[in-house]
mmCIF file of C-alpha atoms and ligand atoms in Angstrom:
data_model
loop_
_atom_site.group_PDB
_atom_site.id
_atom_site.type_symbol
_atom_site.label_atom_id
_atom_site.label_comp_id
_atom_site.label_asym_id
_atom_site.label_seq_id
_atom_site.Cartn_x
_atom_site.Cartn_y
_atom_site.Cartn_z
ATOM 1 C CA MET A 1 -10.511 7.657 36.951
ATOM 2 C CA ALA A 2 -12.714 9.990 34.913
ATOM 3 C CA THR A 3 -12.736 9.353 31.166
ATOM 4 C CA PRO A 4 -11.437 12.390 29.220
ATOM 5 C CA SER A 5 -14.171 14.235 27.299
ATOM 6 C CA ASN A 6 -14.055 14.423 23.498
ATOM 7 C CA VAL A 7 -12.721 17.974 23.765
ATOM 8 C CA ALA A 8 -9.971 16.873 26.137
ATOM 9 C CA ILE A 9 -9.029 13.997 23.793
ATOM 10 C CA ALA A 10 -8.895 16.370 20.820
ATOM 11 C CA GLU A 11 -6.548 18.639 22.819
ATOM 12 C CA LEU A 12 -4.370 15.692 23.825
ATOM 13 C CA GLU A 13 -4.210 14.540 20.213
ATOM 14 C CA GLU A 14 -3.267 18.012 19.045
ATOM 15 C CA ALA A 15 -0.473 18.253 21.643
ATOM 16 C CA PHE A 16 0.679 14.744 20.680
ATOM 17 C CA GLN A 17 0.915 15.671 16.997
ATOM 18 C CA GLN A 18 2.873 18.804 17.917
ATOM 19 C CA ARG A 19 5.394 16.668 19.818
ATOM 20 C CA ILE A 20 5.739 14.409 16.767
ATOM 21 C CA ASP A 21 6.182 17.436 14.500
ATOM 22 C CA ARG A 22 8.918 18.743 16.822
ATOM 23 C CA GLU A 23 10.703 15.381 16.347
ATOM 24 C CA GLU A 24 10.330 14.464 20.033
ATOM 25 C CA LYS A 25 10.449 10.750 20.745
ATOM 26 C CA ILE A 26 7.326 9.237 22.311
ATOM 27 C CA GLU A 27 8.170 7.079 25.331
ATOM 28 C CA PRO A 28 6.146 4.199 26.864
ATOM 29 C CA LYS A 29 4.594 6.190 29.733
ATOM 30 C CA ASP A 30 3.658 9.202 27.588
ATOM 31 C CA TRP A 31 0.048 9.739 26.558
ATOM 32 C CA MET A 32 -0.588 8.508 23.017
ATOM 33 C CA PRO A 33 -3.727 8.049 20.893
ATOM 34 C CA ASP A 34 -4.984 4.502 21.059
ATOM 35 C CA ALA A 35 -4.753 4.214 17.262
ATOM 36 C CA TYR A 36 -1.049 5.169 17.435
ATOM 37 C CA ARG A 37 -0.490 2.450 20.067
ATOM 38 C CA GLN A 38 -2.417 -0.193 18.086
ATOM 39 C CA ASN A 39 -0.670 0.687 14.833
ATOM 40 C CA LEU A 40 2.713 0.352 16.509
ATOM 41 C CA ILE A 41 1.795 -2.961 18.133
ATOM 42 C CA ARG A 42 0.714 -4.214 14.705
ATOM 43 C CA GLN A 43 3.856 -3.145 12.850
ATOM 44 C CA MET A 44 6.371 -3.954 15.595
ATOM 45 C CA SER A 45 4.931 -7.386 16.360
ATOM 46 C CA GLN A 46 4.856 -8.297 12.655
ATOM 47 C CA HIS A 47 8.443 -7.132 12.496
ATOM 48 C CA ALA A 48 9.354 -9.317 15.505
ATOM 49 C CA HIS A 49 7.571 -12.334 14.017
ATOM 50 C CA SER A 50 9.455 -11.780 10.749
ATOM 51 C CA GLU A 51 12.800 -11.924 12.529
ATOM 52 C CA VAL A 52 11.845 -15.149 14.294
ATOM 53 C CA VAL A 53 10.320 -16.907 11.272
ATOM 54 C CA GLY A 54 13.184 -15.462 9.207
ATOM 55 C CA GLN A 55 15.606 -17.824 10.946
ATOM 56 C CA LEU A 56 14.028 -20.812 9.229
ATOM 57 C CA PRO A 57 15.054 -20.523 5.549
ATOM 58 C CA GLU A 58 18.754 -19.980 6.331
ATOM 59 C CA GLY A 59 18.661 -22.225 9.398
ATOM 60 C CA GLU A 60 18.132 -25.159 7.046
ATOM 61 C CA TRP A 61 21.669 -24.629 5.718
ATOM 62 C CA ILE A 62 23.541 -24.591 9.044
ATOM 63 C CA THR A 63 24.170 -28.343 8.876
ATOM 64 C CA ARG A 64 25.001 -28.143 5.161
ATOM 65 C CA ALA A 65 27.305 -25.099 5.079
ATOM 66 C CA PRO A 66 30.269 -25.831 2.779
ATOM 67 C CA THR A 67 33.029 -25.133 5.343
ATOM 68 C CA LEU A 68 33.429 -24.797 9.097
ATOM 69 C CA ARG A 69 34.035 -21.051 8.677
ATOM 70 C CA ARG A 70 30.793 -20.626 6.699
ATOM 71 C CA LYS A 71 28.948 -22.675 9.300
ATOM 72 C CA ALA A 72 30.198 -20.509 12.193
ATOM 73 C CA ILE A 73 29.246 -17.310 10.356
ATOM 74 C CA LEU A 74 25.792 -18.589 9.422
ATOM 75 C CA LEU A 75 25.157 -19.815 12.960
ATOM 76 C CA ALA A 76 26.019 -16.369 14.337
ATOM 77 C CA LYS A 77 23.836 -14.684 11.718
ATOM 78 C CA VAL A 78 20.792 -16.832 12.453
ATOM 79 C CA GLN A 79 21.273 -16.298 16.193
ATOM 80 C CA ASP A 80 21.345 -12.552 15.549
ATOM 81 C CA GLU A 81 17.923 -12.805 13.898
ATOM 82 C CA ALA A 82 16.548 -14.553 17.003
ATOM 83 C CA GLY A 83 18.021 -11.724 19.086
ATOM 84 C CA HIS A 84 16.354 -9.114 16.846
ATOM 85 C CA GLY A 85 13.044 -10.865 17.464
ATOM 86 C CA LEU A 86 13.638 -10.624 21.209
ATOM 87 C CA TYR A 87 14.533 -6.897 21.152
ATOM 88 C CA LEU A 88 11.426 -6.241 19.107
ATOM 89 C CA TYR A 89 9.100 -8.313 21.317
ATOM 90 C CA SER A 90 10.498 -6.465 24.354
ATOM 91 C CA ALA A 91 10.006 -3.097 22.666
ATOM 92 C CA THR A 92 6.430 -4.093 21.745
ATOM 93 C CA GLU A 93 5.729 -5.145 25.347
ATOM 94 C CA THR A 94 6.348 -1.527 26.433
ATOM 95 C CA LEU A 95 3.029 -0.759 24.680
ATOM 96 C CA GLY A 96 1.093 -2.953 27.108
ATOM 97 C CA VAL A 97 0.847 -6.263 25.254
ATOM 98 C CA SER A 98 2.562 -9.447 26.382
ATOM 99 C CA ARG A 99 4.929 -11.532 24.322
ATOM 100 C CA GLU A 100 2.691 -14.556 25.001
ATOM 101 C CA GLU A 101 -0.280 -12.786 23.375
ATOM 102 C CA LEU A 102 1.817 -11.863 20.371
ATOM 103 C CA THR A 103 3.149 -15.400 20.000
ATOM 104 C CA GLU A 104 -0.394 -16.766 20.209
ATOM 105 C CA GLN A 105 -1.442 -14.438 17.380
ATOM 106 C CA LEU A 106 1.423 -15.715 15.231
ATOM 107 C CA LEU A 107 0.729 -19.368 15.951
ATOM 108 C CA ALA A 108 -3.014 -18.916 15.387
ATOM 109 C CA GLY A 109 -2.205 -17.463 11.967
ATOM 110 C CA SER A 110 -3.850 -14.104 12.740
ATOM 111 C CA ALA A 111 -0.596 -12.091 12.698
ATOM 112 C CA LYS A 112 1.413 -11.482 9.578
ATOM 113 C CA TYR A 113 5.162 -11.861 9.092
ATOM 114 C CA ALA A 114 7.280 -10.825 6.100
ATOM 115 C CA SER A 115 6.196 -12.574 2.893
ATOM 116 C CA ILE A 116 9.810 -13.243 1.886
ATOM 117 C CA PHE A 117 10.258 -16.017 4.446
ATOM 118 C CA ASN A 118 7.704 -18.196 2.665
ATOM 119 C CA TYR A 119 10.140 -18.987 -0.144
ATOM 120 C CA PRO A 120 12.441 -22.044 -0.105
ATOM 121 C CA THR A 121 16.243 -22.093 0.108
ATOM 122 C CA LEU A 122 17.159 -24.581 -2.605
ATOM 123 C CA THR A 123 20.939 -24.169 -2.829
ATOM 124 C CA TRP A 124 23.832 -22.683 -0.844
ATOM 125 C CA ALA A 125 23.684 -19.637 -3.146
ATOM 126 C CA ASP A 126 20.315 -18.820 -1.580
ATOM 127 C CA VAL A 127 22.116 -18.122 1.703
ATOM 128 C CA GLY A 128 24.246 -15.581 -0.168
ATOM 129 C CA ALA A 129 21.215 -14.083 -1.914
ATOM 130 C CA ILE A 130 19.302 -13.743 1.365
ATOM 131 C CA GLY A 131 22.184 -11.918 3.039
ATOM 132 C CA TRP A 132 22.774 -9.634 0.068
ATOM 133 C CA LEU A 133 19.178 -8.967 -0.990
ATOM 134 C CA VAL A 134 16.846 -9.764 1.916
ATOM 135 C CA ASP A 135 19.039 -8.315 4.655
ATOM 136 C CA GLY A 136 19.916 -5.534 2.208
ATOM 137 C CA ALA A 137 16.231 -4.664 1.785
ATOM 138 C CA ALA A 138 15.606 -5.040 5.518
ATOM 139 C CA ILE A 139 18.393 -2.589 6.277
ATOM 140 C CA VAL A 140 17.103 0.034 3.814
ATOM 141 C CA ASN A 141 13.780 -0.118 5.647
ATOM 142 C CA GLN A 142 15.304 -0.296 9.120
ATOM 143 C CA ILE A 143 17.752 2.595 8.683
ATOM 144 C CA SER A 144 14.697 4.701 7.976
ATOM 145 C CA LEU A 145 13.016 3.260 11.094
ATOM 146 C CA CYS A 146 15.954 4.373 13.299
ATOM 147 C CA ARG A 147 14.183 7.764 13.152
ATOM 148 C CA THR A 148 10.739 6.375 13.966
ATOM 149 C CA SER A 149 8.799 8.413 16.526
ATOM 150 C CA TYR A 150 8.484 5.692 19.188
ATOM 151 C CA GLY A 151 11.630 5.689 21.342
ATOM 152 C CA PRO A 152 11.969 1.960 22.171
ATOM 153 C CA TYR A 153 11.428 0.982 18.512
ATOM 154 C CA ALA A 154 13.957 3.556 17.266
ATOM 155 C CA ARG A 155 16.598 2.408 19.765
ATOM 156 C CA ALA A 156 16.064 -1.275 18.908
ATOM 157 C CA MET A 157 16.546 -0.382 15.231
ATOM 158 C CA VAL A 158 19.932 1.260 15.824
ATOM 159 C CA ARG A 159 21.336 -1.934 17.273
ATOM 160 C CA ILE A 160 19.626 -4.174 14.742
ATOM 161 C CA CYS A 161 21.011 -2.137 11.829
ATOM 162 C CA LYS A 162 24.576 -2.592 13.087
ATOM 163 C CA GLU A 163 24.112 -6.357 13.053
ATOM 164 C CA GLU A 164 22.291 -6.313 9.718
ATOM 165 C CA SER A 165 25.289 -4.618 8.078
ATOM 166 C CA PHE A 166 27.377 -7.651 8.974
ATOM 167 C CA HIS A 167 24.650 -9.902 7.518
ATOM 168 C CA VAL A 168 24.660 -8.033 4.220
ATOM 169 C CA ARG A 169 28.458 -8.229 3.978
ATOM 170 C CA GLN A 170 28.517 -11.971 4.630
ATOM 171 C CA GLY A 171 25.804 -12.566 1.996
ATOM 172 C CA TYR A 172 27.526 -10.413 -0.598
ATOM 173 C CA GLU A 173 30.821 -12.137 0.102
ATOM 174 C CA ILE A 174 29.213 -15.547 -0.540
ATOM 175 C CA MET A 175 27.830 -14.199 -3.827
ATOM 176 C CA THR A 176 31.253 -12.783 -4.766
ATOM 177 C CA VAL A 177 32.963 -16.131 -4.244
ATOM 178 C CA LEU A 178 30.303 -17.967 -6.262
ATOM 179 C CA ALA A 179 30.266 -15.359 -9.041
ATOM 180 C CA ARG A 180 34.037 -15.671 -9.418
ATOM 181 C CA GLY A 181 33.968 -19.456 -9.184
ATOM 182 C CA SER A 182 33.263 -22.234 -11.681
ATOM 183 C CA ALA A 183 30.569 -21.994 -14.357
ATOM 184 C CA GLU A 184 28.361 -24.126 -12.138
ATOM 185 C CA GLN A 185 28.862 -21.795 -9.170
ATOM 186 C CA ARG A 186 28.099 -18.721 -11.300
ATOM 187 C CA ALA A 187 24.934 -20.420 -12.540
ATOM 188 C CA MET A 188 23.903 -21.120 -8.934
ATOM 189 C CA ALA A 189 24.451 -17.468 -8.014
ATOM 190 C CA GLN A 190 22.405 -16.270 -11.013
ATOM 191 C CA ASP A 191 19.630 -18.743 -10.267
ATOM 192 C CA ALA A 192 19.444 -17.517 -6.656
ATOM 193 C CA LEU A 193 19.265 -13.887 -7.828
ATOM 194 C CA ASP A 194 16.532 -14.837 -10.322
ATOM 195 C CA ARG A 195 14.408 -16.452 -7.613
ATOM 196 C CA TRP A 196 14.951 -13.906 -4.781
ATOM 197 C CA TRP A 197 14.822 -10.603 -6.685
ATOM 198 C CA TRP A 198 11.062 -10.153 -7.063
ATOM 199 C CA PRO A 199 10.075 -11.532 -3.633
ATOM 200 C CA THR A 200 12.643 -9.112 -2.144
ATOM 201 C CA LEU A 201 10.960 -6.159 -3.864
ATOM 202 C CA MET A 202 7.673 -7.321 -2.304
ATOM 203 C CA MET A 203 9.168 -6.907 1.177
ATOM 204 C CA PHE A 204 8.550 -3.158 0.947
ATOM 205 C CA GLY A 205 4.799 -3.740 0.816
ATOM 206 C CA PRO A 206 2.096 -2.570 -1.602
ATOM 207 C CA HIS A 207 2.401 0.595 -3.702
ATOM 208 C CA ASP A 208 1.859 3.769 -1.661
ATOM 209 C CA THR A 209 -1.516 4.253 -3.318
ATOM 210 C CA ASP A 210 -2.649 0.816 -2.035
ATOM 211 C CA SER A 211 -0.998 0.958 1.378
ATOM 212 C CA ALA A 212 -3.702 0.962 4.058
ATOM 213 C CA HIS A 213 -1.567 2.189 6.942
ATOM 214 C CA SER A 214 0.943 4.529 5.312
ATOM 215 C CA GLY A 215 -1.076 7.751 5.586
ATOM 216 C CA ARG A 216 -1.402 7.659 9.364
ATOM 217 C CA SER A 217 1.984 6.020 9.907
ATOM 218 C CA MET A 218 3.708 8.802 7.964
ATOM 219 C CA ARG A 219 1.765 11.534 9.763
ATOM 220 C CA TRP A 220 2.771 10.036 13.107
ATOM 221 C CA LYS A 221 6.319 9.500 11.806
ATOM 222 C CA ILE A 222 6.167 5.805 12.646
ATOM 223 C CA LYS A 223 7.249 5.376 9.019
ATOM 224 C CA ARG A 224 9.632 8.049 7.724
ATOM 225 C CA GLN A 225 9.707 7.020 4.078
ATOM 226 C CA SER A 226 7.013 5.395 2.000
ATOM 227 C CA ASN A 227 6.981 1.812 0.686
ATOM 228 C CA ASP A 228 7.704 2.959 -2.896
ATOM 229 C CA GLU A 229 10.464 5.384 -1.865
ATOM 230 C CA LEU A 230 12.296 2.645 0.036
ATOM 231 C CA ARG A 231 11.803 0.101 -2.751
ATOM 232 C CA GLN A 232 13.284 2.589 -5.251
ATOM 233 C CA LYS A 233 16.266 3.193 -2.978
ATOM 234 C CA PHE A 234 16.891 -0.539 -2.799
ATOM 235 C CA VAL A 235 16.671 -1.015 -6.584
ATOM 236 C CA ASP A 236 19.010 1.926 -7.190
ATOM 237 C CA GLN A 237 21.671 0.572 -4.845
ATOM 238 C CA SER A 238 21.393 -3.044 -6.065
ATOM 239 C CA VAL A 239 22.083 -2.444 -9.765
ATOM 240 C CA ALA A 240 25.770 -1.590 -9.346
ATOM 241 C CA GLN A 241 26.173 -4.431 -6.841
ATOM 242 C CA ALA A 242 24.784 -6.950 -9.362
ATOM 243 C CA GLU A 243 27.002 -5.495 -12.096
ATOM 244 C CA PHE A 244 30.089 -5.896 -9.917
ATOM 245 C CA LEU A 245 29.167 -9.560 -9.445
ATOM 246 C CA GLY A 246 28.627 -9.964 -13.202
ATOM 247 C CA LEU A 247 25.054 -11.120 -12.556
ATOM 248 C CA ALA A 248 21.895 -9.984 -14.344
ATOM 249 C CA ILE A 249 18.897 -8.657 -12.433
ATOM 250 C CA PRO A 250 15.894 -10.538 -13.885
ATOM 251 C CA ASP A 251 13.959 -7.482 -15.050
ATOM 252 C CA LYS A 252 13.872 -6.446 -18.720
ATOM 253 C CA ALA A 253 12.308 -3.110 -17.803
ATOM 254 C CA LEU A 254 15.217 -2.124 -15.546
ATOM 255 C CA LYS A 255 16.695 1.038 -17.062
ATOM 256 C CA TRP A 256 18.287 4.271 -15.825
ATOM 257 C CA ASN A 257 15.932 7.239 -16.133
ATOM 258 C CA ASP A 258 17.778 10.562 -16.542
ATOM 259 C CA THR A 259 14.694 12.628 -15.794
ATOM 260 C CA ARG A 260 13.835 10.889 -12.538
ATOM 261 C CA ASN A 261 17.475 10.239 -11.613
ATOM 262 C CA HIS A 262 16.474 6.726 -10.628
ATOM 263 C CA PHE A 263 16.210 3.310 -12.247
ATOM 264 C CA ASP A 264 12.846 2.447 -13.781
ATOM 265 C CA PHE A 265 11.859 -1.123 -13.090
ATOM 266 C CA GLY A 266 9.125 -3.622 -13.936
ATOM 267 C CA GLU A 267 5.870 -4.307 -12.109
ATOM 268 C CA ILE A 268 5.724 -6.725 -9.222
ATOM 269 C CA ASP A 269 3.382 -9.699 -9.520
ATOM 270 C CA TRP A 270 0.862 -8.488 -6.937
ATOM 271 C CA ASP A 271 -1.263 -11.642 -7.317
ATOM 272 C CA GLU A 272 1.702 -13.638 -6.064
ATOM 273 C CA PHE A 273 2.206 -11.165 -3.190
ATOM 274 C CA ARG A 274 -1.451 -11.434 -2.134
ATOM 275 C CA ALA A 275 -1.377 -15.245 -2.364
ATOM 276 C CA VAL A 276 1.670 -15.395 -0.063
ATOM 277 C CA LEU A 277 -0.036 -13.046 2.432
ATOM 278 C CA ASP A 278 -3.123 -15.276 2.291
ATOM 279 C CA GLY A 279 -1.029 -18.259 3.393
ATOM 280 C CA GLU A 280 -0.584 -19.804 -0.047
ATOM 281 C CA GLY A 281 3.121 -19.160 -0.669
ATOM 282 C CA PRO A 282 5.499 -22.065 -1.381
ATOM 283 C CA CYS A 283 6.456 -22.539 2.307
ATOM 284 C CA ASN A 284 3.724 -20.877 4.442
ATOM 285 C CA HIS A 285 2.452 -24.170 5.859
ATOM 286 C CA GLU A 286 5.942 -25.479 6.529
ATOM 287 C CA ARG A 287 7.011 -22.271 8.320
ATOM 288 C CA MET A 288 3.979 -22.184 10.606
ATOM 289 C CA GLU A 289 4.363 -25.880 11.342
ATOM 290 C CA ALA A 290 8.007 -25.329 12.345
ATOM 291 C CA ARG A 291 7.041 -22.438 14.680
ATOM 292 C CA ARG A 292 4.254 -24.471 16.305
ATOM 293 C CA LYS A 293 6.585 -27.437 16.808
ATOM 294 C CA ALA A 294 9.267 -25.189 18.341
ATOM 295 C CA ASP A 295 6.687 -23.650 20.683
ATOM 296 C CA GLU A 296 5.398 -27.065 21.731
ATOM 297 C CA GLU A 297 8.860 -28.554 22.279
ATOM 298 C CA ALA A 298 9.996 -25.575 24.367
ATOM 299 C CA ARG A 299 6.918 -25.650 26.633
ATOM 300 C CA TRP A 300 8.699 -27.623 29.381
ATOM 301 C CA ILE A 301 11.614 -25.155 29.358
ATOM 302 C CA ARG A 302 9.260 -22.216 29.851
ATOM 303 C CA GLY A 303 7.499 -24.105 32.645
ATOM 304 C CA ALA A 304 10.786 -24.979 34.349
ATOM 305 C CA THR A 305 12.063 -21.389 34.059
ATOM 306 C CA LEU A 306 8.887 -19.957 35.569
ATOM 307 C CA ALA A 307 8.926 -22.552 38.388
ATOM 308 C CA TYR A 308 12.555 -21.677 39.143
ATOM 309 C CA ALA A 309 11.790 -17.939 39.132
ATOM 310 C CA GLU A 310 8.885 -18.540 41.531
ATOM 311 C CA LYS A 311 11.088 -20.624 43.826
ATOM 312 C CA GLU A 312 13.688 -17.825 43.880
ATOM 313 C CA ARG A 313 10.985 -15.262 44.612
ATOM 314 C CA VAL A 314 9.696 -17.273 47.587
ATOM 315 C CA ARG A 315 13.238 -17.861 48.857
ATOM 316 C CA SER A 316 14.180 -14.185 48.709
ATOM 317 C CA SER A 317 10.904 -12.990 50.275
ATOM 318 C CA THR A 318 10.876 -15.525 53.141
ATOM 319 C CA GLY A 319 14.582 -16.146 53.471
ATOM 320 C CA THR A 320 13.851 -19.912 53.412
ATOM 321 C CA GLU A 321 14.371 -22.748 50.980
ATOM 322 C CA SER A 322 11.046 -24.116 49.725
HETATM 323 N N1 FAQ B 401 4.938 -9.234 3.997
HETATM 324 O O1 FAQ B 401 -0.452 -0.656 4.668
HETATM 325 P P1 FAQ B 401 0.740 -1.461 4.428
HETATM 326 C C1 FAQ B 401 14.111 -8.948 8.004
HETATM 327 C C2 FAQ B 401 1.011 -6.172 5.080
HETATM 328 S S1 FAQ B 401 12.907 -8.074 8.791
HETATM 329 C C3 FAQ B 401 3.874 -9.464 4.788
HETATM 330 O O2 FAQ B 401 1.740 -0.912 3.465
HETATM 331 P P2 FAQ B 401 2.582 -0.990 6.611
HETATM 332 C C4 FAQ B 401 15.360 -9.297 8.742
HETATM 333 C C5 FAQ B 401 1.018 -5.123 6.180
HETATM 334 O O3 FAQ B 401 1.576 -5.646 7.356
HETATM 335 C C6 FAQ B 401 11.587 -7.998 7.605
HETATM 336 N N2 FAQ B 401 2.911 -8.545 5.010
HETATM 337 O O4 FAQ B 401 1.454 -1.787 5.833
HETATM 338 C C7 FAQ B 401 15.790 -10.650 8.371
HETATM 339 C C8 FAQ B 401 -0.443 -4.804 6.287
HETATM 340 O O5 FAQ B 401 -1.110 -5.887 6.955
HETATM 341 P P3 FAQ B 401 -2.168 -5.658 8.175
HETATM 342 C C9 FAQ B 401 10.406 -7.415 8.211
HETATM 343 C C10 FAQ B 401 3.074 -7.342 4.403
HETATM 344 O O6 FAQ B 401 2.761 -1.646 7.917
HETATM 345 C C11 FAQ B 401 16.541 -10.864 7.225
HETATM 346 C C12 FAQ B 401 -0.890 -4.872 4.827
HETATM 347 O O7 FAQ B 401 0.052 -5.704 4.167
HETATM 348 N N3 FAQ B 401 10.571 -5.986 8.294
HETATM 349 O O8 FAQ B 401 13.887 -9.239 6.886
HETATM 350 C C13 FAQ B 401 4.163 -7.044 3.585
HETATM 351 O O9 FAQ B 401 2.307 0.474 6.591
HETATM 352 C C14 FAQ B 401 16.968 -12.159 6.893
HETATM 353 C C15 FAQ B 401 -0.959 -3.500 4.175
HETATM 354 O O10 FAQ B 401 0.364 -2.931 3.961
HETATM 355 C C16 FAQ B 401 9.638 -5.227 8.870
HETATM 356 O O11 FAQ B 401 8.644 -5.717 9.335
HETATM 357 C C17 FAQ B 401 5.120 -8.052 3.382
HETATM 358 N N4 FAQ B 401 6.188 -7.867 2.606
HETATM 359 O O12 FAQ B 401 3.891 -1.218 5.701
HETATM 360 C C18 FAQ B 401 15.484 -11.713 9.187
HETATM 361 C C19 FAQ B 401 9.921 -3.755 8.900
HETATM 362 N N5 FAQ B 401 4.016 -5.776 3.137
HETATM 363 O O13 FAQ B 401 -1.359 -5.277 9.366
HETATM 364 C C20 FAQ B 401 15.922 -13.005 8.852
HETATM 365 C C21 FAQ B 401 8.889 -2.986 9.656
HETATM 366 C C22 FAQ B 401 2.863 -5.309 3.650
HETATM 367 O O14 FAQ B 401 -3.089 -4.559 7.740
HETATM 368 C C23 FAQ B 401 16.658 -13.209 7.714
HETATM 369 N N6 FAQ B 401 7.653 -2.916 8.944
HETATM 370 N N7 FAQ B 401 2.289 -6.255 4.391
HETATM 371 O O15 FAQ B 401 -2.823 -6.980 8.358
HETATM 372 C C24 FAQ B 401 7.382 -2.002 7.991
HETATM 373 O O16 FAQ B 401 8.197 -1.167 7.646
HETATM 374 C C25 FAQ B 401 5.987 -1.983 7.412
HETATM 375 O O17 FAQ B 401 5.155 -2.714 8.274
HETATM 376 C C26 FAQ B 401 5.899 -2.548 5.964
HETATM 377 C C27 FAQ B 401 4.424 -2.521 5.517
HETATM 378 C C28 FAQ B 401 6.696 -1.682 5.014
HETATM 379 C C29 FAQ B 401 6.401 -4.001 5.899
#
């Protein structure tokens, strides 16, 4: 096949941008600039990895949940996160990359996943704080992504957001029970909020002025709102929720601003953010170790599944048992 000339590529790119500007969804077989494809693979695969690694902090509490009811809910929640990873890997595969390649990148340490999952879950209140804050932040971001320009990603987000709403409710309900409980339970809830607040704000990424990918991602409508806009939305919605619980957000600079019609809030510790991204967060090594172990232990299952699929293929093509 002849390679398109530079002029032809410029025309294709122009037509592509017009489709984006008309709010048309881009589908897997449509022409797209290679940079659009690569940027999507990067963001979607990191998103998928985050869902999968994100099972680990809460997963540690499945055996220690305080009641059978809590255990059943947490089990379902963690399974949902695994499912989100699968939808997202499948959606990423429509861009011409295999799930095996993406998994290899994660296990080799060359692919990122959300910084938040490198923090430890020290008490049961952390399960509540993750549902309320981490899923709450994820949903603010993901509701915006329901309108992303790439069709398979947008459709995966719609389903994921429905499940995330349940996750937020279960987390907030845990926090409500603790906040209305004994002094010790209230202290646990406050301690969890103190430890998860700032890492949650980091989930939205660097400031817009420092965000390497935002310019192109916004132009291509992969991202519909900027990192800072989404972070602000999350802060604004969380203040009343914390007040209702009778808990204090650990930020002395947090204050309503009448001019901006938003809450002002303090500066994130960007050195901590960069250290976590560089693999030096409290649990980075532990998380990667757990993923590598899971991959290794499941190798025989993948082998057996592929062998069975091959046997079925031979049987249906030859009509014989092999
Ligand atoms: N952690 O130029 P930007 C969940 C990286 S799902 C780690 O601003 P971009 C559900 C960024 O990738 C949570 N890395 O990048 C759940 C880039 O690296 P690269 C995951 C981060 O893409 C709940 C570099 O920094 N959600 O929680 C982070 O335009 C409970 C420069 O940054 C998604 O992935 C970070 N926080 O904007 C599961 C949503 N921030 O590729 C279990 C989809 C930035 O150059 C339990 N993703 N980086 O090496 C997005 O919306 C975007 O990718 C952003 C970053 C907003 C995360």
